[in-house]
Short mmCIF file of C-alpha atoms in Angstrom, two decimals:
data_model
loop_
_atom_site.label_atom_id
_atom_site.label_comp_id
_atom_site.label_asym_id
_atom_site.label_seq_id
_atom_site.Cartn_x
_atom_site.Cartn_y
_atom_site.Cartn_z
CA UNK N 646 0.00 0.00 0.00
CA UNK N 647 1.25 3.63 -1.05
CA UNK N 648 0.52 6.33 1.73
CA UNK N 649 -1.34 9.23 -0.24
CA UNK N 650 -2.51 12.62 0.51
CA UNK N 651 -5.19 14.67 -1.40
CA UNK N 652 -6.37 18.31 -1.86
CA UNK N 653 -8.42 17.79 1.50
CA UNK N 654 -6.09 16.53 3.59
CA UNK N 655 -3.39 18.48 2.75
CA UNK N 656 -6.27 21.14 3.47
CA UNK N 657 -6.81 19.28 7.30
CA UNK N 658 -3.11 19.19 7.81
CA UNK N 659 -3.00 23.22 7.09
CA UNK N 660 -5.63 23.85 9.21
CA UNK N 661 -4.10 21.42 12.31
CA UNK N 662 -1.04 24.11 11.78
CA UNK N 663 -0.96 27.22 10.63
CA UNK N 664 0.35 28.27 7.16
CA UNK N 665 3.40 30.37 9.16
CA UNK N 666 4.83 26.84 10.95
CA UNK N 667 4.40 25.22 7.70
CA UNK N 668 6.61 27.47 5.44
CA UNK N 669 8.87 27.73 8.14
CA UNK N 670 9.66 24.13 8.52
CA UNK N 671 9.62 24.11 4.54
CA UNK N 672 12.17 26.90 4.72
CA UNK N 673 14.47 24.52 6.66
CA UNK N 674 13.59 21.32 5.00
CA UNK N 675 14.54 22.79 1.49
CA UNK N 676 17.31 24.38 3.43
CA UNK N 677 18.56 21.29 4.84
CA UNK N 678 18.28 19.86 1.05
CA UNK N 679 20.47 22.45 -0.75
CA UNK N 680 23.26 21.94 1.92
CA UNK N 681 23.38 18.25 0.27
CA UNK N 682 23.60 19.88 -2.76
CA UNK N 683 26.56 17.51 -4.31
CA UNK N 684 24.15 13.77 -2.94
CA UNK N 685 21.85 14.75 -5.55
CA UNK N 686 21.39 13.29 -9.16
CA UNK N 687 19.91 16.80 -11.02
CA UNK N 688 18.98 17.05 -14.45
CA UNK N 689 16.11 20.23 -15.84
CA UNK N 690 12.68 19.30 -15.89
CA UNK N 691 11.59 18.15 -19.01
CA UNK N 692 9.02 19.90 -20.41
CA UNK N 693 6.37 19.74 -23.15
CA UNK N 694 5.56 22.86 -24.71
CA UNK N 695 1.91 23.48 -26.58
CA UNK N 696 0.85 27.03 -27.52
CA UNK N 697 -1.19 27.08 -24.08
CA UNK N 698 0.78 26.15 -21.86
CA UNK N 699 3.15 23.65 -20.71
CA UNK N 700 3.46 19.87 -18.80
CA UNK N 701 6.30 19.31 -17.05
CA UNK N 702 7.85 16.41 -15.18
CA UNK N 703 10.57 17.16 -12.61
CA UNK N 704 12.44 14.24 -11.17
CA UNK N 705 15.80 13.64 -9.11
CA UNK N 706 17.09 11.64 -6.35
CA UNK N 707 19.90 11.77 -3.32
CA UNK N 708 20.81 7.78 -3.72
CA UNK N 709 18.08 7.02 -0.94
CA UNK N 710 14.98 8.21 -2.13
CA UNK N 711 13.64 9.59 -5.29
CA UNK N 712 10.82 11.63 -6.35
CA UNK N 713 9.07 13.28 -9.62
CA UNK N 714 6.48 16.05 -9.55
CA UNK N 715 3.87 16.64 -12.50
CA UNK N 716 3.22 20.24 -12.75
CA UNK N 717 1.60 22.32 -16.00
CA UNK N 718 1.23 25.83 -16.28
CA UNK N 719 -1.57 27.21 -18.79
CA UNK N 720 -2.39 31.04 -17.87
CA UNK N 721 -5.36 31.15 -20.37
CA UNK N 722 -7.17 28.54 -17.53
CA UNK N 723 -8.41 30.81 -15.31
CA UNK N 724 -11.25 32.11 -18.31
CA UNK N 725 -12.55 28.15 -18.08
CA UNK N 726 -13.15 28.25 -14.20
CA UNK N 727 -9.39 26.03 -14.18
CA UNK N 728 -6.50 26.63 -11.96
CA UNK N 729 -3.32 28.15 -14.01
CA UNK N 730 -0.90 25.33 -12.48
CA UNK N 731 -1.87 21.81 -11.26
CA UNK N 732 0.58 19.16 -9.70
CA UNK N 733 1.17 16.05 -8.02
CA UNK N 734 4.13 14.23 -6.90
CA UNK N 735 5.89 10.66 -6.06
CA UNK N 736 8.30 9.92 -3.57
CA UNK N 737 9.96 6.52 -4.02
CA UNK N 738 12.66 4.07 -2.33
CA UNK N 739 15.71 3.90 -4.74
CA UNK N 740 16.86 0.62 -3.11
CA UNK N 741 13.46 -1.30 -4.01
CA UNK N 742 11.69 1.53 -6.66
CA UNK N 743 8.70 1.42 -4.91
CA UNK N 744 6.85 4.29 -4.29
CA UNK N 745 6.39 5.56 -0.78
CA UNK N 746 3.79 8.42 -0.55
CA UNK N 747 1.78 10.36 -4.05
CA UNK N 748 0.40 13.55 -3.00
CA UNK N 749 -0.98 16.42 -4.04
CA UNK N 750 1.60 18.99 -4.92
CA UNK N 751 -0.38 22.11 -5.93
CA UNK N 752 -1.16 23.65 -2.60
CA UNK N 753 2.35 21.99 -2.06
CA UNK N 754 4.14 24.08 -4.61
CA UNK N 755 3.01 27.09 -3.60
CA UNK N 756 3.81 26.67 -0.17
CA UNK N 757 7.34 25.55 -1.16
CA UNK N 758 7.89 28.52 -3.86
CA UNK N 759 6.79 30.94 -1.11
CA UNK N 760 9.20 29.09 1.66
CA UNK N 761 12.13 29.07 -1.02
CA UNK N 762 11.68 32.80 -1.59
CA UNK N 763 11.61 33.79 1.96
CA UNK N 764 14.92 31.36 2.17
CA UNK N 765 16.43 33.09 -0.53
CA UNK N 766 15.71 36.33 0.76
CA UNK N 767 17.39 35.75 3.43
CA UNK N 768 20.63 35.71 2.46
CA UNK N 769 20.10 37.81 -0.37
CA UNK N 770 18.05 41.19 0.95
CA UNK N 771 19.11 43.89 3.49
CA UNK N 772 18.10 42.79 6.96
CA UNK N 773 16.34 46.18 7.29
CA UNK N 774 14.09 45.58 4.21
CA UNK N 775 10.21 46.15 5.53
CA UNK N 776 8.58 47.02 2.46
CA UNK N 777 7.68 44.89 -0.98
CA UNK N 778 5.99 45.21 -3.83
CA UNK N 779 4.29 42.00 -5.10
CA UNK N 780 3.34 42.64 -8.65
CA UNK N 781 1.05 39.51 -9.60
CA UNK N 782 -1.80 39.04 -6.96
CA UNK N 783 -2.37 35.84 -8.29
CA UNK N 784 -2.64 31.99 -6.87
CA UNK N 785 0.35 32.39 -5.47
CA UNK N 786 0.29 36.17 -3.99
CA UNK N 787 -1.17 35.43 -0.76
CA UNK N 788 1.71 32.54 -0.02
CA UNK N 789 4.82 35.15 -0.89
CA UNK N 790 2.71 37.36 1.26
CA UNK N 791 2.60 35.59 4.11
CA UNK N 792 6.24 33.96 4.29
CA UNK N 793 7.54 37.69 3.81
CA UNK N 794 5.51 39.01 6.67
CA UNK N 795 5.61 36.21 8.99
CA UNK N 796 9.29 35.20 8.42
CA UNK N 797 11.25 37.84 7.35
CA UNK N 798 9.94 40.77 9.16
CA UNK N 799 8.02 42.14 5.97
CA UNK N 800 5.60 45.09 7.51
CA UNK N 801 3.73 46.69 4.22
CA UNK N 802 3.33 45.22 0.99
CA UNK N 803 2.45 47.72 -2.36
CA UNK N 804 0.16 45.26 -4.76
CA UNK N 805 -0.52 45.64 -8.02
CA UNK N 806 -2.05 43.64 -10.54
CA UNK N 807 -3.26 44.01 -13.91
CA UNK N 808 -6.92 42.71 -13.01
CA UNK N 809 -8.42 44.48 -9.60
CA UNK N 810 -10.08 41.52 -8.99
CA UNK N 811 -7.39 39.45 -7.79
CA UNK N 812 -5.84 42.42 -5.82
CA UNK N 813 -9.28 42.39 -4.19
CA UNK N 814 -9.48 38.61 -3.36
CA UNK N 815 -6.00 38.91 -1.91
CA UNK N 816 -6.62 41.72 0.57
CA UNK N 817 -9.82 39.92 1.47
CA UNK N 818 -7.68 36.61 2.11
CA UNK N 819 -4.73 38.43 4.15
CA UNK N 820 -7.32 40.04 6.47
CA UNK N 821 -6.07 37.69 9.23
CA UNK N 822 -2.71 39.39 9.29
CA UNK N 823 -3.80 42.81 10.80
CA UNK N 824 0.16 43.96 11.00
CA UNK N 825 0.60 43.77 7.68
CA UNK N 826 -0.44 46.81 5.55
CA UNK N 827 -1.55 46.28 2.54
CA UNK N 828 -1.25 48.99 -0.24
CA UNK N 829 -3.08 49.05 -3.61
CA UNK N 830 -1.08 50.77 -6.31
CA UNK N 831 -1.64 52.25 -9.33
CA UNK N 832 1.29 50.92 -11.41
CA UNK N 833 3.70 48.67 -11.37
CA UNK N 834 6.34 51.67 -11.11
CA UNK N 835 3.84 53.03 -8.19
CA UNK N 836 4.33 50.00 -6.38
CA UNK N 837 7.86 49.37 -6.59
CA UNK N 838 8.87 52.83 -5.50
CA UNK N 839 10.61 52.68 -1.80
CA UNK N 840 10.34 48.82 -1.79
CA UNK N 841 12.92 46.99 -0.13
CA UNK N 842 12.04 43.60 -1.84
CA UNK N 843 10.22 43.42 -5.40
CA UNK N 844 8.50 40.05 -5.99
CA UNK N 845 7.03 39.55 -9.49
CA UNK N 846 4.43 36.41 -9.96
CA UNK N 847 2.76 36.80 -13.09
CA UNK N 848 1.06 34.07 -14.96
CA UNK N 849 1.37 35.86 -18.78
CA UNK N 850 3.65 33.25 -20.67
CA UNK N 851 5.17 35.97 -23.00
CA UNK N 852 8.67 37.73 -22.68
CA UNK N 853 6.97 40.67 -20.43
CA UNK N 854 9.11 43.43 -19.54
CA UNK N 855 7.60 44.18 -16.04
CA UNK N 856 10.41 45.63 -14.00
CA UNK N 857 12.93 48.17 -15.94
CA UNK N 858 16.10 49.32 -15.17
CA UNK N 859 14.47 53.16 -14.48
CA UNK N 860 12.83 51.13 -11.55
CA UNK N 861 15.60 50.04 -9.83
CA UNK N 862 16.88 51.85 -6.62
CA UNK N 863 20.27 51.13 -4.73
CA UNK N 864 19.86 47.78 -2.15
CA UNK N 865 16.73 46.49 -4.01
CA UNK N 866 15.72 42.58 -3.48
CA UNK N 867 13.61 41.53 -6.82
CA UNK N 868 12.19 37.98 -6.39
CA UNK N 869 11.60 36.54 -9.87
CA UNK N 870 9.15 34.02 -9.95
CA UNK N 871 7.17 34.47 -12.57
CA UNK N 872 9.35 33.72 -15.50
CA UNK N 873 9.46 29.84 -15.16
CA UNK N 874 9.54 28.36 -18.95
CA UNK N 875 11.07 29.47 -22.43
CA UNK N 876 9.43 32.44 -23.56
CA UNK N 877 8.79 33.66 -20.63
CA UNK N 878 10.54 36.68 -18.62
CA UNK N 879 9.27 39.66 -16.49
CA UNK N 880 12.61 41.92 -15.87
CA UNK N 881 14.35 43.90 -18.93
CA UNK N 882 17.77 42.46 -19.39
CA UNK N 883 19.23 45.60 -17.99
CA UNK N 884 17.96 44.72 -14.84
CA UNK N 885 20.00 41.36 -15.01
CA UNK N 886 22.98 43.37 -15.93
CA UNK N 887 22.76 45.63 -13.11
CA UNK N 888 22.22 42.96 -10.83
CA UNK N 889 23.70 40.13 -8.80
CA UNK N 890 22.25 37.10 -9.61
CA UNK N 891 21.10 34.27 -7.84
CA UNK N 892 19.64 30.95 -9.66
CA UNK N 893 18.57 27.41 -8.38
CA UNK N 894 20.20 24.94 -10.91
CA UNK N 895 21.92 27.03 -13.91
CA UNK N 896 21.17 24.02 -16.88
CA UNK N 897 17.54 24.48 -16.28
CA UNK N 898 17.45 28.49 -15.41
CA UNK N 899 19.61 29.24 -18.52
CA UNK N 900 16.52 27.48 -20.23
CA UNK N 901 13.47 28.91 -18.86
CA UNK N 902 14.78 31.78 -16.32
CA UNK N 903 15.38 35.52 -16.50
CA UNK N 904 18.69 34.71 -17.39
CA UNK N 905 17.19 33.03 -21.00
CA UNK N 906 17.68 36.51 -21.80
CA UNK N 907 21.43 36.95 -21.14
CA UNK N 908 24.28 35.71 -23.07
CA UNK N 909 25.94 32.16 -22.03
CA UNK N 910 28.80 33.58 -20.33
CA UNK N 911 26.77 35.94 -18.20
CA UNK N 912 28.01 35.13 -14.44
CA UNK N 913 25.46 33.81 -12.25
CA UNK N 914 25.74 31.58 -8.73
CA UNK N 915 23.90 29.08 -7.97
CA UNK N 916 21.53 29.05 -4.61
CA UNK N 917 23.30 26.33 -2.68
CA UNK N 918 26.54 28.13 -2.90
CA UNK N 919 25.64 30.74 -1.26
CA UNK N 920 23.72 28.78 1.72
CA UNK N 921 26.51 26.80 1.65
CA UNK N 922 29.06 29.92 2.67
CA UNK N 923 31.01 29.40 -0.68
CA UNK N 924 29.57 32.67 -2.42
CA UNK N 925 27.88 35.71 -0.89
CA UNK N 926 24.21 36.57 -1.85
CA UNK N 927 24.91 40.23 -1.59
CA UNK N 928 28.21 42.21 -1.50
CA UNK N 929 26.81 45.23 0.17
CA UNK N 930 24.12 47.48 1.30
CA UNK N 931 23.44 49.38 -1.83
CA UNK N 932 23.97 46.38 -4.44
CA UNK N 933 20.73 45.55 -6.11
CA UNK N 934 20.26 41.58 -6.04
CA UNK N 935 17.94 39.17 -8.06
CA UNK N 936 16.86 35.32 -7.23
CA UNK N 937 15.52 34.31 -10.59
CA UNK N 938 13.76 31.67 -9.21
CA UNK N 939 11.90 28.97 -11.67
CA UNK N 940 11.49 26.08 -9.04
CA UNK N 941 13.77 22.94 -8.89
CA UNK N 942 12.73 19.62 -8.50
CA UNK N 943 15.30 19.51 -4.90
CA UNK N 944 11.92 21.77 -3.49
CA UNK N 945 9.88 19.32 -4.89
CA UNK N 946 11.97 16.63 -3.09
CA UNK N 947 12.26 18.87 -0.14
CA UNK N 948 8.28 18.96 0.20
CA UNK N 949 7.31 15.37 -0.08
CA UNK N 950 9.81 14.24 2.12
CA UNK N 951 8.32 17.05 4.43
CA UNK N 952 4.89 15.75 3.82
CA UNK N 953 6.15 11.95 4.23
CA UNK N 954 7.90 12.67 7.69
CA UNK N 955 5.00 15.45 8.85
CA UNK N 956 1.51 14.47 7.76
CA UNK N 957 0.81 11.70 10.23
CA UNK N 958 -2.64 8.90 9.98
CA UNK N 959 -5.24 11.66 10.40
CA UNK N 960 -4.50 12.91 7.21
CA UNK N 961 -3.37 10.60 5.01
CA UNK N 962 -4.67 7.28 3.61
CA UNK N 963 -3.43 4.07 1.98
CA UNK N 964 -4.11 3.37 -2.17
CA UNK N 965 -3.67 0.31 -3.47
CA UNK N 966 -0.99 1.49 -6.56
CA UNK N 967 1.61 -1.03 -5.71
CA UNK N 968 0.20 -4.99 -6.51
CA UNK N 969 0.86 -7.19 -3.27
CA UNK N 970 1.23 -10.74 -4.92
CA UNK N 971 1.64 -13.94 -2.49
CA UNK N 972 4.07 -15.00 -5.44
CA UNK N 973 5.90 -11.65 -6.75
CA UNK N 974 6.96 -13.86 -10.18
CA UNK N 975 3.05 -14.02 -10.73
CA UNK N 976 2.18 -11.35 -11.90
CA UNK N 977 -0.79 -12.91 -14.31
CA UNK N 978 -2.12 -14.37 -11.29
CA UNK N 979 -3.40 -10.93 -10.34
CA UNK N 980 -4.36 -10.08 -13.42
CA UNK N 981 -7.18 -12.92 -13.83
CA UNK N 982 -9.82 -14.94 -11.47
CA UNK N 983 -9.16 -18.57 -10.82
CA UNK N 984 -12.32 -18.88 -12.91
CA UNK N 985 -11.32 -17.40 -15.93
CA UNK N 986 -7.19 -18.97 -16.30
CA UNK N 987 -9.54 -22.56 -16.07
CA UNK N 988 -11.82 -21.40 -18.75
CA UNK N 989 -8.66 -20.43 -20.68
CA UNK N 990 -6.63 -23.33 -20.32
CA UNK N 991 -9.44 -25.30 -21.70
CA UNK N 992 -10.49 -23.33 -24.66
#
């Protein structure tokens, strides 16, 4: 029997929490997982691309256990009454293949995008940053939100989104947070102006030019999240230029990143390098740093193994996905009654 969690109980688990403890212990999970940067086997998602969207499949492995994540992202959903990005994942025992746990993983993602911002953050903002701009008040808006705030000391956020609609549904949704303010601006330029930390989580899958170089201001944090697949971007290349920048695995981010934009020598470091102490994530107070963050399947990895050692028997239940044969060389046996083999052996 495989352990399995779905949309409601991942929703039971939330609500036996609280969504602040949960992207905290994410944040040190994925943490703990980028320190063991050189145990895993990584390779870039491989995608499939249609003019809608795209399905992706994100798999890799420490030696121990391995795991795979299904995720798509098509941003013309939303007009059929269909979530933008779905997902699921495996984790599996490398030493007998079988699987352990499939969960849901699009609750999951979000919590672990939000929980590897805040981680990157971190290391990577001015400790006195207290104000952001979230441009993109999306699926994800109220997640970044509420790691920022709750974990890294974030007091006022600017919003701004394209459609008022989802600016609304996010200030109705953050109302239990009554020390953060919330801001509604009138532009993207109106929002970003004083902000200590810039995240940008569109859905648009075009090369966007969101954030420009005019924008910028000396000691600025942009969190690039948005710009996950080929074709996609949300800062001007000049903003990459003026920047130091920050990826998760450079194969895949060269691919699908910000940095698709940049030339193949353009220097970038990679997360776990500066977690690790080898690089710095900024060199000084007025340096303006970027974490062009697509998502890696090690967060992936991160969050079921999180969800496998967390979630305990209230909220998860056992599927039958695995076969459990008396005689594991008889496969067939399974596969037909006693009844019918007879009525085939005499036919």
């Amino acid at each position: 029997m495989v352990k399995y969690i779905g949309t409601h109980d991942i929703q039971a688990f939330i609500a036996s929490q609280s969504l602040p403890t949960i992207l905290g212990q994410l944040k040190q999970t994925i943490r703990d997982d980028y320190l063991r940067w050189p145990q895993f086997d990584k390779t870039a998602r491989v995608a499939s691309h249609s003019p809608l969207g795209v399905i992706e499949l994100m798999p890799i492995s420490d030696g121990k256990l391995y795991s795979f994540k299904y995720v798509n992202g098509h941003p013309a959903n939303t007009a059929q009454g269909l979530l933008t990005v779905t997902a699921f994942g495996v984790l599996a025992n490398v030493d007998n293949g079988y699987p352990r746990l499939l969960s849901e993983l699009t609750v999951t993602t979000a919590l672990r995008t939000a929980a590897t911002s805040v981680l990157a953050a971190s290391h990577m903002a001015r400790p006195d940053s207290r104000v952001m701009a979230l441009i993109g008040n999306g699926a994800q808006g109220e997640f970044q939100a509420i790691a920022f705030h709750t974990l890294l000391g974030i007091e006022e956020i600017r919003l701004f989104d394209t459609d008022p609609a989802a600016t609304d549904k996010l200030v109705r949704n953050l109302r239990g947070y009554p020390r953060l303010r919330l801001v509604r601006a009138a532009s993207v330029a109106a929002a970003v102006k004083g902000a200590d930390i810039v995240t940008t989580v569109t859905a648009d899958k075009r090369r966007a030019v969101i954030i420009t170089p005019d924008m910028l201001a000396p000691g600025m944090h942009l969190n690039a999240v948005g710009g996950d697949c080929p074709g996609k971007t949300e800062l001007h290349r000049g903003v990459m230029e003026a920047a130091r920048v920050v990826v998760e695995f450079e194969p895949q981010s060269r691919i699908e990143g910000e940095l698709q934009q940049m030339p193949a020598d353009f220097a970038v470091t990679e997360l776990w390098q500066v977690l690790a102490g080898q690089a710095s994530g900024r060199g000084d107070a007025a340096e303006v740093t970027v974490f062009d963050s697509v998502g890696f399947a090690l967060e992936d990895f991160s969050a079921l193994r999180y969800l496998d050692e967390q979630v305990d028997a209230r909220f998860t239940r056992e599927i039958d996905l695995v076969p459990q044969l008396d005689d594991p060389k008889n496969l067939y046996g399974l596969a037909v009654s006693p009844g019918a083999w007879k009525e085939q052996a005499n036919a």
